[in-house]
Coordinates of C-alpha atoms in Angstrom, one line a residue:
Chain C
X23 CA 88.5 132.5 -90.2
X24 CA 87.4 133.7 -93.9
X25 CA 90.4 132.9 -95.2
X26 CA 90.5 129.5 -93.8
X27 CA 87.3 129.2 -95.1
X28 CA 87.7 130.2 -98.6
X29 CA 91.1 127.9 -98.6
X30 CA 89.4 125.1 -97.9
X31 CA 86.6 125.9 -100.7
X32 CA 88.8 126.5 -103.1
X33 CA 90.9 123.4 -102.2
X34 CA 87.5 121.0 -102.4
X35 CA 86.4 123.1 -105.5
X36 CA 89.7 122.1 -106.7
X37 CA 89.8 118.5 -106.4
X38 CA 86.3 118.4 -107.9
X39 CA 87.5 120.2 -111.0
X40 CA 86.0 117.4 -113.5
X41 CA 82.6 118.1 -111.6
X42 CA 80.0 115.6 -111.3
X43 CA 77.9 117.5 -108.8
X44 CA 78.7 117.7 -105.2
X45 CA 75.7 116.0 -104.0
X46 CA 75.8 112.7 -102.0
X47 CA 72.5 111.2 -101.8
X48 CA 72.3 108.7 -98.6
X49 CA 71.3 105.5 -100.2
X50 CA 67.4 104.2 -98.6
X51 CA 68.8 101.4 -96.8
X52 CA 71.3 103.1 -95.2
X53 CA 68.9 105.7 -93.6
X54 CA 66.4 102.6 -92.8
X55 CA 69.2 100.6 -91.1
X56 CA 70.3 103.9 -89.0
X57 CA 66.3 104.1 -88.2
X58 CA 66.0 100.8 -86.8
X59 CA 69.0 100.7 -84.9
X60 CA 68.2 103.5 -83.2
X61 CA 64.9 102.5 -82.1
X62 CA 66.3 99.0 -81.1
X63 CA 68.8 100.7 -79.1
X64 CA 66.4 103.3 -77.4
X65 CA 64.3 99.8 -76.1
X66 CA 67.7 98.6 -74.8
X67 CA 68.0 101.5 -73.2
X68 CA 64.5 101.2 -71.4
X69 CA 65.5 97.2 -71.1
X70 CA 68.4 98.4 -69.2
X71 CA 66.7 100.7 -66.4
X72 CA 64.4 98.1 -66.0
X73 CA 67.4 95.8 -64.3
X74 CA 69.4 97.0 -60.9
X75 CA 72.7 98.0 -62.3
X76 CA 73.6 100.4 -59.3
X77 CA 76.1 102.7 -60.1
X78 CA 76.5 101.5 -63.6
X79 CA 73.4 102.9 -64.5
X80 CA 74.5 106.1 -65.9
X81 CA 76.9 104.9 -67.4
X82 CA 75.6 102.3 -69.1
X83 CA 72.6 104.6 -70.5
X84 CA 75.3 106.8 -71.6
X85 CA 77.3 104.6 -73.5
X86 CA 74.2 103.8 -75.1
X87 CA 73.2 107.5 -75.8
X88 CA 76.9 107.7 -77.2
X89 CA 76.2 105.1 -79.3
X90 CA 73.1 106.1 -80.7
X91 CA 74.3 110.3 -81.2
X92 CA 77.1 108.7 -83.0
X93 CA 74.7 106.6 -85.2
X94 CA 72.9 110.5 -85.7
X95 CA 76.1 112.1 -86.1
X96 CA 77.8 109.7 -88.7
X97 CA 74.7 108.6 -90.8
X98 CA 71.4 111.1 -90.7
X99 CA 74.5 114.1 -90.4
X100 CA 76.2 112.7 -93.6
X101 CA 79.5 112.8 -91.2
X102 CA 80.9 110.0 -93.1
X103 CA 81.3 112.3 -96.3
X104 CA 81.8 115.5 -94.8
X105 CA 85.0 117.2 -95.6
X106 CA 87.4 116.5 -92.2
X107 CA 87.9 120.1 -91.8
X108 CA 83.9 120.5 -90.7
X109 CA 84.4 117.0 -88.9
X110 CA 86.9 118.2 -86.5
X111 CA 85.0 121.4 -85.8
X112 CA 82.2 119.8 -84.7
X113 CA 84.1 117.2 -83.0
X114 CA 86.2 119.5 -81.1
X115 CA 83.3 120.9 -79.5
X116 CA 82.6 117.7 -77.7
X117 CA 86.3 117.9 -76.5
X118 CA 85.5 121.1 -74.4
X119 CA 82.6 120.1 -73.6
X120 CA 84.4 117.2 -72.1
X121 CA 86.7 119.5 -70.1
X122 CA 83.6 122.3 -69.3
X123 CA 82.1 119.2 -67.4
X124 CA 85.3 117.4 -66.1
X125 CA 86.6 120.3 -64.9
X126 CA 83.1 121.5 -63.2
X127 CA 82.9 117.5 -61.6
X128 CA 86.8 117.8 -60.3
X129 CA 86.0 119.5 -57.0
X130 CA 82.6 119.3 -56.8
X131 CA 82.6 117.5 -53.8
X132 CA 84.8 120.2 -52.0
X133 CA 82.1 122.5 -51.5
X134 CA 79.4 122.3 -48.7
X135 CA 75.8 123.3 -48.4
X136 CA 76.2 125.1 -45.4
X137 CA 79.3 127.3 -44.3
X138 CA 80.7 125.7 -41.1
X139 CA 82.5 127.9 -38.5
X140 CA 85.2 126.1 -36.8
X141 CA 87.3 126.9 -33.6
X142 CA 90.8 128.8 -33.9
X143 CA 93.2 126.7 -33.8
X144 CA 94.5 125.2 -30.2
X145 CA 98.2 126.7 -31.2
X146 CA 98.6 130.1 -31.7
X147 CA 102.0 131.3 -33.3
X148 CA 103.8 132.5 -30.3
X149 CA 103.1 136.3 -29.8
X150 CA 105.8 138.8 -29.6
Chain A
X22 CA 66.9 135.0 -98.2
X23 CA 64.2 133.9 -100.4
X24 CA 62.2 137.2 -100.5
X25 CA 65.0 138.7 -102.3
X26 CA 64.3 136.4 -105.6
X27 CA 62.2 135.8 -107.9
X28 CA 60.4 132.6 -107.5
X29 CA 59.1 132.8 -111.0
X30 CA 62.0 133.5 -113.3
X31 CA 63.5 129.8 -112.1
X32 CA 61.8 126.7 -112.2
X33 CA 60.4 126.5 -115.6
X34 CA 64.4 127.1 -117.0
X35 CA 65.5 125.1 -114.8
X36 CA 64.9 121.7 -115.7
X37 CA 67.1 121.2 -118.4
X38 CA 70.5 122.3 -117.1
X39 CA 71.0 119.1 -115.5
X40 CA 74.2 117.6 -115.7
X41 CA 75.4 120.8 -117.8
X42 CA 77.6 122.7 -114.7
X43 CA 76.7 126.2 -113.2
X44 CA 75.7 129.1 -113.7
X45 CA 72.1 129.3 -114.4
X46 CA 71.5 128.5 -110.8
X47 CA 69.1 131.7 -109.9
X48 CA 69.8 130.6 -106.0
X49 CA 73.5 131.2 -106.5
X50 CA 74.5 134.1 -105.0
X51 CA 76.6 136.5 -106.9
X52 CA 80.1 136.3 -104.5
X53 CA 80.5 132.6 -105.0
X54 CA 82.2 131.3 -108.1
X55 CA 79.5 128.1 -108.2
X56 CA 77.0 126.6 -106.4
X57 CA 79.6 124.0 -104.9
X58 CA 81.5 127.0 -103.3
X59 CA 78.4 128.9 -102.0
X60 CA 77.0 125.0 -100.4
X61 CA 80.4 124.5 -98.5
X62 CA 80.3 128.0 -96.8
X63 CA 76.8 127.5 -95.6
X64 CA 78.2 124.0 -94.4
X65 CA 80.9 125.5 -92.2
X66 CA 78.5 128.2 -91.0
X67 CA 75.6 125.7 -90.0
X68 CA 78.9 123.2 -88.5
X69 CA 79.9 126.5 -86.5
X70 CA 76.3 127.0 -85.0
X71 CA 75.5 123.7 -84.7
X72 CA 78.8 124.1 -82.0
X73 CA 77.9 126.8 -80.1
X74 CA 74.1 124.8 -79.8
X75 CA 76.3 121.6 -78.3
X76 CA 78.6 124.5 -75.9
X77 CA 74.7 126.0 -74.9
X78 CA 73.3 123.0 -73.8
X79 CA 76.0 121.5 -72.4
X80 CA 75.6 124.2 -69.3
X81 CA 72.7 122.7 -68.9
X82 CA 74.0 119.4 -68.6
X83 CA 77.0 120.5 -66.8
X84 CA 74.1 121.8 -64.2
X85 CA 72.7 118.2 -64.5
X86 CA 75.7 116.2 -63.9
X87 CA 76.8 118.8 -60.4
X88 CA 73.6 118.8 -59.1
X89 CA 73.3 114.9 -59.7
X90 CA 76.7 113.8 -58.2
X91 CA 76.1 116.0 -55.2
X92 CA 72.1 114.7 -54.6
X93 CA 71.5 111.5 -56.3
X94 CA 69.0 110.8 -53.8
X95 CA 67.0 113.7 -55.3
X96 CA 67.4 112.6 -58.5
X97 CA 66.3 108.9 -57.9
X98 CA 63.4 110.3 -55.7
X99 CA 61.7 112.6 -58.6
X100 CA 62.7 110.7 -61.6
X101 CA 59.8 108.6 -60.8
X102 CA 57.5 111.2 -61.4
X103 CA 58.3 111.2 -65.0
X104 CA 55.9 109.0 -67.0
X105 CA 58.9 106.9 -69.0
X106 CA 56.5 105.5 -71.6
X107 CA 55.5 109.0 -72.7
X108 CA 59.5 109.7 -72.9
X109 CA 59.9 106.5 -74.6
X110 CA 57.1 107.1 -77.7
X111 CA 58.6 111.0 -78.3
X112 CA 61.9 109.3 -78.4
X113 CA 61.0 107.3 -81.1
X114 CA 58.9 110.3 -82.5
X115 CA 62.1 112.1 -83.0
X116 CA 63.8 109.5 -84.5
X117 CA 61.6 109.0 -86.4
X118 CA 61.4 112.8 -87.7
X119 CA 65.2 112.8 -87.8
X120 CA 64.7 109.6 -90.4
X121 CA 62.3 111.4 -92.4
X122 CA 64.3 114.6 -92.7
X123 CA 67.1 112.8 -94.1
X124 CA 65.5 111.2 -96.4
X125 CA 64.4 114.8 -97.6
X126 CA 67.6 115.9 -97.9
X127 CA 67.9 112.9 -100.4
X128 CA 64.7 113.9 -102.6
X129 CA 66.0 117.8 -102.3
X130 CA 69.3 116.0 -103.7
X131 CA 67.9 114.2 -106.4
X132 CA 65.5 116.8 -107.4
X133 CA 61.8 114.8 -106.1
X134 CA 59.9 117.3 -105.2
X135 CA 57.0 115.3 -104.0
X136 CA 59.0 113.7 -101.9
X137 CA 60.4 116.4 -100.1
X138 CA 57.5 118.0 -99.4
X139 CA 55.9 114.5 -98.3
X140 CA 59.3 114.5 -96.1
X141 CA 59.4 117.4 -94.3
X142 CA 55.5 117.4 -94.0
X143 CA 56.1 114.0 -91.9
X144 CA 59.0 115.3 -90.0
X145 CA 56.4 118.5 -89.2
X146 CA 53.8 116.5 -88.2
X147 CA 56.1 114.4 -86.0
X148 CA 57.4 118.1 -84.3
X149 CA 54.1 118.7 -83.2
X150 CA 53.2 115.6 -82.1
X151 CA 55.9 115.7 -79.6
X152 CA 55.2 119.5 -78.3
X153 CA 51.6 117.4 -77.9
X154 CA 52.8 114.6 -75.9
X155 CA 55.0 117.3 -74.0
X156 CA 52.1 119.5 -73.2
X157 CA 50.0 116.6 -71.6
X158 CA 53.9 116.0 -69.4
X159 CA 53.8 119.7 -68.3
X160 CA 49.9 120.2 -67.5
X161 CA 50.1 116.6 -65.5
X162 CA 52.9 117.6 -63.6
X163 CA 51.9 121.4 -63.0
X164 CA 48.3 120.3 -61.8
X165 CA 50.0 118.2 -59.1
X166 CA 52.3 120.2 -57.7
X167 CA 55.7 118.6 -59.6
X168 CA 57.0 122.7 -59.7
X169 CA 60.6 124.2 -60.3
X170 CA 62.4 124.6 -56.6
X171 CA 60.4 126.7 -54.2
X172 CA 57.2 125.9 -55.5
X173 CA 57.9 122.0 -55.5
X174 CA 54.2 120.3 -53.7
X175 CA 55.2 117.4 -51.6
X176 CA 53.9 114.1 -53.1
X177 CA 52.7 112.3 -50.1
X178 CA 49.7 113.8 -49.9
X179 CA 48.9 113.5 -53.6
X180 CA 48.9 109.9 -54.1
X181 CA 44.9 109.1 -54.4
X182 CA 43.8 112.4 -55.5
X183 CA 42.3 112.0 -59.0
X184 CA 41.7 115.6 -60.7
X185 CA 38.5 115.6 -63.1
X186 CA 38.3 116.8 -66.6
X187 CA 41.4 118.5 -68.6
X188 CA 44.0 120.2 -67.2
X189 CA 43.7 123.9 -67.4
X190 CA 47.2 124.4 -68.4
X191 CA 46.4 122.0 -71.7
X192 CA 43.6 124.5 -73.1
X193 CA 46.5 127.7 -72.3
X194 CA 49.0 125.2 -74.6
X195 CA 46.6 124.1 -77.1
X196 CA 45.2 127.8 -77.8
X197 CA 48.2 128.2 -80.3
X198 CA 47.9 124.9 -82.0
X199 CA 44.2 125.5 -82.2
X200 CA 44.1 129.1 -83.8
X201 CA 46.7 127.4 -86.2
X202 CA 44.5 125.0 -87.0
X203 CA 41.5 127.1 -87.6
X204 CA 43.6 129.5 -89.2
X205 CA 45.2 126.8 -92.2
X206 CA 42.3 124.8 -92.3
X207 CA 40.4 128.4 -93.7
X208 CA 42.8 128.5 -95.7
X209 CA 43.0 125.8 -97.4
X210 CA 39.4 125.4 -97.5
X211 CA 39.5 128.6 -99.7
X212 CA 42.3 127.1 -101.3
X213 CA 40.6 124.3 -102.7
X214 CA 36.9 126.1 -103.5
X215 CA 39.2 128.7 -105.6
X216 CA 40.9 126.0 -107.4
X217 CA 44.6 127.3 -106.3
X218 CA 46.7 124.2 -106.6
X219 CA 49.4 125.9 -105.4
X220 CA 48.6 127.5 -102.2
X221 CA 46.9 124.3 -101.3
X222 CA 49.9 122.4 -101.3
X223 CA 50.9 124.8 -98.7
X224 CA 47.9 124.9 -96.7
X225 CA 47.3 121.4 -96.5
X226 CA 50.4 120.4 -95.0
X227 CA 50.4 123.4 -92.3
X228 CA 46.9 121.7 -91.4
X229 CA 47.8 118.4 -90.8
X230 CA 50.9 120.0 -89.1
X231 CA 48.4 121.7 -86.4
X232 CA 46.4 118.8 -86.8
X233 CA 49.1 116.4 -85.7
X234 CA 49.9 118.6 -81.8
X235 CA 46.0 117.2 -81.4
X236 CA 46.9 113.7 -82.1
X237 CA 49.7 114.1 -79.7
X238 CA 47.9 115.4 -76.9
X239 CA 45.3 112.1 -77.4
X240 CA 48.5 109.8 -77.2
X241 CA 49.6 111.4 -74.8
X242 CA 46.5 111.6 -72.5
X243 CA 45.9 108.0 -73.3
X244 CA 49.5 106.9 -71.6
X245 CA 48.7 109.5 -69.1
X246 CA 45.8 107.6 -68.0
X247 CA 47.0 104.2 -68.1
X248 CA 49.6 105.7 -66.0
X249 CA 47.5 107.1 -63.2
X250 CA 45.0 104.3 -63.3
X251 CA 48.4 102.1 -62.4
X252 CA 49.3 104.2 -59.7
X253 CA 45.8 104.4 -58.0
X254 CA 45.8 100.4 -58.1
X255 CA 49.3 99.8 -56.8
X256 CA 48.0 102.7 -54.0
X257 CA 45.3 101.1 -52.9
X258 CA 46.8 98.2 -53.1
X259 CA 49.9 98.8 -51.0
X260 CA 47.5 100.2 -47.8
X261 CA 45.4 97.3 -48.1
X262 CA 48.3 95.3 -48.1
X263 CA 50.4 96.9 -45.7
X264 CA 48.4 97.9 -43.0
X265 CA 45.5 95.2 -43.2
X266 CA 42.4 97.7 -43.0
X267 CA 39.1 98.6 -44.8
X268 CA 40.4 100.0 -48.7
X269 CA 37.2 102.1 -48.1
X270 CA 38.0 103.5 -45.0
X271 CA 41.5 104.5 -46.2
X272 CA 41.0 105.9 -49.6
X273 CA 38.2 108.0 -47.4
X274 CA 41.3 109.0 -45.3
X275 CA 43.2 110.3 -47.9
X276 CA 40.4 111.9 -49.8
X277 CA 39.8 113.5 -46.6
X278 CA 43.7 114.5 -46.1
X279 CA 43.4 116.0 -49.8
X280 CA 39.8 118.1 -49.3
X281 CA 42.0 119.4 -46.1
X282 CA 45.4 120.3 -48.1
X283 CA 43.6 122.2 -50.9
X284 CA 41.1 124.0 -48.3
X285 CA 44.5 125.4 -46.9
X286 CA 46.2 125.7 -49.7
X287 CA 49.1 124.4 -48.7
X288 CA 49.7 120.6 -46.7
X289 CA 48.2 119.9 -43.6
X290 CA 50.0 122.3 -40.7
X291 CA 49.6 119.6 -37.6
X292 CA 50.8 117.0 -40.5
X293 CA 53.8 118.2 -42.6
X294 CA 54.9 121.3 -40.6
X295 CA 55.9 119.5 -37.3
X296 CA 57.9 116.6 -39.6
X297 CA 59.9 119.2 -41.6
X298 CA 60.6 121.0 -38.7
X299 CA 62.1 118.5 -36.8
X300 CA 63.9 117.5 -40.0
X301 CA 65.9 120.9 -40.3
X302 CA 66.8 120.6 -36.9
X303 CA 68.5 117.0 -37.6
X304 CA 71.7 117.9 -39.1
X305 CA 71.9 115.2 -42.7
X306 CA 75.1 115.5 -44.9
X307 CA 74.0 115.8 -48.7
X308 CA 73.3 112.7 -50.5
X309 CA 71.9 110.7 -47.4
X310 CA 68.5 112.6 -47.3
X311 CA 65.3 109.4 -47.7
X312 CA 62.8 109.7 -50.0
X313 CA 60.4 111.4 -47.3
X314 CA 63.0 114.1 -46.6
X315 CA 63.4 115.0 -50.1
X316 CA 59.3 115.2 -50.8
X317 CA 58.6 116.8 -47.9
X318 CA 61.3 119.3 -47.7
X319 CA 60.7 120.4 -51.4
X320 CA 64.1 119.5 -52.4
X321 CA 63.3 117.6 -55.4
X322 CA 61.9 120.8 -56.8
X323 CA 65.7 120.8 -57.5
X324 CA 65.3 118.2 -60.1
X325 CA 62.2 119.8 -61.9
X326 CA 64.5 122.9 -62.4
X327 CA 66.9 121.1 -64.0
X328 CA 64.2 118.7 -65.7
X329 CA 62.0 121.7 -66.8
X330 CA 65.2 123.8 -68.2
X331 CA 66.3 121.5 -70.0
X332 CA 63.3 120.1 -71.8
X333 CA 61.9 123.3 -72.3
X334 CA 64.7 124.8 -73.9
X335 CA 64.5 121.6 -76.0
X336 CA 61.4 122.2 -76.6
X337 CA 62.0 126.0 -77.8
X338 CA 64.8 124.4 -80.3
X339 CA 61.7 122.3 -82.0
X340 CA 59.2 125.4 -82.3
X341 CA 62.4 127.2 -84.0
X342 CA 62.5 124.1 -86.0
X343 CA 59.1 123.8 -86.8
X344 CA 59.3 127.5 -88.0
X345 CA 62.2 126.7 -90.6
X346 CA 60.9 123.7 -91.8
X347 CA 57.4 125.6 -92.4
X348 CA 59.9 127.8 -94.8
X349 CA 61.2 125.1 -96.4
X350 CA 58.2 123.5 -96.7
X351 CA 57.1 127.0 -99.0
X352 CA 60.1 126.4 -100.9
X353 CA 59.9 123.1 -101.6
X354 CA 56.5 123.6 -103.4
X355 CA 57.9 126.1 -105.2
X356 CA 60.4 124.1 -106.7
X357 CA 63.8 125.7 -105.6
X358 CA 65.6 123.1 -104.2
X359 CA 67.9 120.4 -107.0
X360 CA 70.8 119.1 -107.1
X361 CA 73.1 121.9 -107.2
X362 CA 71.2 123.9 -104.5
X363 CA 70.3 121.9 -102.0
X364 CA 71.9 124.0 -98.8
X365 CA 68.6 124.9 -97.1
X366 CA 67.7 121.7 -96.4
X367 CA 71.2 120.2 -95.8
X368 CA 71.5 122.7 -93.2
X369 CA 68.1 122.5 -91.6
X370 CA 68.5 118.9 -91.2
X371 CA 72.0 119.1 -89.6
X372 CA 70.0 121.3 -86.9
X373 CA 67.0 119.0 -86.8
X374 CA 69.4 116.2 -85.7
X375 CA 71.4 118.6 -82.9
X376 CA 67.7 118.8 -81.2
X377 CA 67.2 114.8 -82.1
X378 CA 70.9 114.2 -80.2
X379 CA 70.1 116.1 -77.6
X380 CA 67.0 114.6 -76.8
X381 CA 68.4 110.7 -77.1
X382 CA 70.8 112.3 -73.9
X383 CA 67.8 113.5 -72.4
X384 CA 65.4 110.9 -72.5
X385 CA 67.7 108.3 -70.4
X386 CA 69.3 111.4 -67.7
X387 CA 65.5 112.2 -66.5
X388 CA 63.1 109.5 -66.9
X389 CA 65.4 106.1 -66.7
X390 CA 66.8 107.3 -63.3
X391 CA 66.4 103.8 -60.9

């Protein structure tokens, strides 16, 4: 892992070799504008409960909540300028987190609350 | 990390090597070529944490999602117990926080130091308002009963029972907040009559900090209220309506039903014991329980498990980030933060958002549950 790490410094050290400082300041507007969207999205998402969408529901608040973390993610978390080494670490967590929970929902139906004795079967393989 | 320098050697050298590359950076530690090199490793460290936080809490959330699919009926039932506007402002309180810390990260970057203490003094103040708002949600709830599984109260019995004064619980929250607050405000009270600019610059924001948990316990009581007063009136309402007798005669009923359960300690025997009886007799697959089966039986103590592990492991993540910002807060007065060394606060931020990101999942999964 260190030496991944101090390829990739040196590589981005590298390619900065004029040097005109390594700081991106996020211009005012673009944090406002992330501000406001989230708050606009967070009353659609109290809009939304408010009507019967059945099933949808969930799903609909979490395309929402996706919407907004990526807002957080790519703006307030600078993801947009971060090096794509970092972005696909971070990222890749949401892809196990994606099997953790798919996995976990695949057969979570196939278990019961209670342990259910049933009768032996009517046909017995013949005895000898 | 910072104990280990010298705070005074730096900041009056420090201003003019702007623009003139590294190596007078007294925040660069001595095995990294330059400031750039030692900023990216802290990056990929706070990126690498910030993962295993997302792989933490999704166990929670896995909990959530298996526990949901198998007893949505559960989930529907309590949910309404949550008071959505509450969830709704501290929503918007973190965001709000989350805006103001990265606009700190932009004075730390551009070398303002007024504004970055003026930044993460908001996004500190906002911090405690929310563990404010959230203490009013947890006394509420733990006054009436809304308890982790096996020591869920059934809700039918509640419904017209008004509790007087302030929740015990809120004075075993507040007593933190409030020794803070005696203890800062001391100090910057002495601060200020010994003329030390410096340490008040400190003091005053840890003040308002404590200061702020206050403010959000008023919010939050004030939602609280409107809350209950609403769900009093549609009560009353509802039995007037419904079964066409005297409003006084009823709400005498149910006082009379609620002097009963608390006498006992526990619901009425002749009441609840004979219905949940006969319901674990009746043999119901999971996810057709009604609303009455899930009270009564206690099962949506299953959802205040979940809801109470989840938001209070939240809430653990914003004390741990109120305790870092405090530190950076220190640092920022003192200067220490331009724009070659800026990691501190690019890396607290990064974990100020993880708990903001969390919560925008949150905030929908447990109180906008129709």
């Amino acid at each position: 892992m260190s030496e991944v790490t101090t390829h990739v410094d040196h590589a981005h050290a590298d390619a900065h070799a004029g040097h005109h400082g390594f700081a991106h300041p996020m211009p005012v507007w673009q944090l406002l504008a992330t501000f406001f969207a989230l708050v606009f999205l967070t009353w659609v998402t109290v809009l939304q409960s408010t009507f019967d969408t059945g099933s949808m529901e969930v799903w609909l608040s979490l395309f929402i909540a996706t919407v907004k973390a990526a807002l957080v993610i790519l703006f307030f978390m600078h993801m947009i300028h971060e090096k794509p080494f970092n972005a696909i670490i971070f990222i890749s967590s949401f892809i196990f987190v994606a099997l953790f929970l798919g996995l976990t929902l695949m057969d979570a139906h196939n278990y019961k609350d209670q342990v259910e004795l049933q009768p032996p079967p009517p046909t017995m393989a013949p005895t000898k | 990390m910072s104990a280990t320098l010298d705070p005074s050697t730096h900041s009056g050298e420090h201003h003019d090597d702007h623009g003139h590359g590294h190596g007078h950076n007294p925040f660069l530690a001595h095995h990294f070529d330059d400031p750039e090199q030692q900023f990216d490793s802290g990056k990929l460290g706070m990126w690498l944490f910030l993962v295993t936080e997302v792989l933490f809490f999704s166990g929670m959330f896995c909990a959530y999602a298996l526990y949901r699919s198998l007893h949505p009926e559960v989930f529907e039932f309590a949910s309404q117990f949550l008071n959505e506007k509450l969830g709704a402002f501290n929503t918007g309180v973190l965001l709000f926080s989350s805006l103001s810390m990265a606009w700190g990260v932009r004075c730390a970057q551009m070398r303002q130091r007024t504004g970055l203490v003026v930044c993460l003094a908001i996004t500190l103040g906002c911090a405690t308002i929310f563990l404010g708002v959230k203490a009013i949600e947890y006394s509420h709830k733990w006054d009436i009963g809304l308890l982790p599984a096996g020591m869920y109260l059934p809700q039918h019995l509640h419904l017209t029972e008004h509790h007087e004064g302030l929740s015990r619980w809120l004075y075993v929250f507040s007593a933190i907040p409030a020794a803070c607050v005696l203890g800062f405000g001391a100090w910057y009270g002495l601060a200020l009559a010994q003329g030390k600019k410096a340490s008040a610059e400190i003091a005053g924001p840890f003040l308002t900090t404590a200061l702020c948990y206050f403010v959000g316990v008023g919010i939050g009581m004030f939602f609280q209220a409107q809350e209950d007063a609403e769900l009093r009136a549609a009560a009353a309402h509802s039995q007037v309506g419904d079964h066409e007798v005297d409003h006084a005669h009823e709400v005498a009923d149910a006082k009379a039903m609620a002097a009963d359960q608390s006498a006992h300690g526990e619901p009425a025997p002749g009441h609840a014991n004979a219905e949940t009886h006969t319901m674990a007799s009746k043999d119901f697959a999971p996810g057709e329980a009604t609303d009455d089966e899930v009270d009564q039986k206690g099962r949506a103590g299953l959802f205040f498990s979940i809801y109470y592990c989840m938001t209070g492991v939240h809430a653990i993540h914003i004390i741990g980030g109120i305790l870092v910002l405090g530190w950076l807060l220190v640092r920022a007065t003192k200067n220490h933060f331009n724009e070659e060394y800026f990691g501190p606060v690019d890396y607290v931020g990064l974990y100020w958002h993880i708990v903001d990101l969390i919560w925008i999942y949150l905030f929908p999964l447990l109180y906008l549950i129709k």
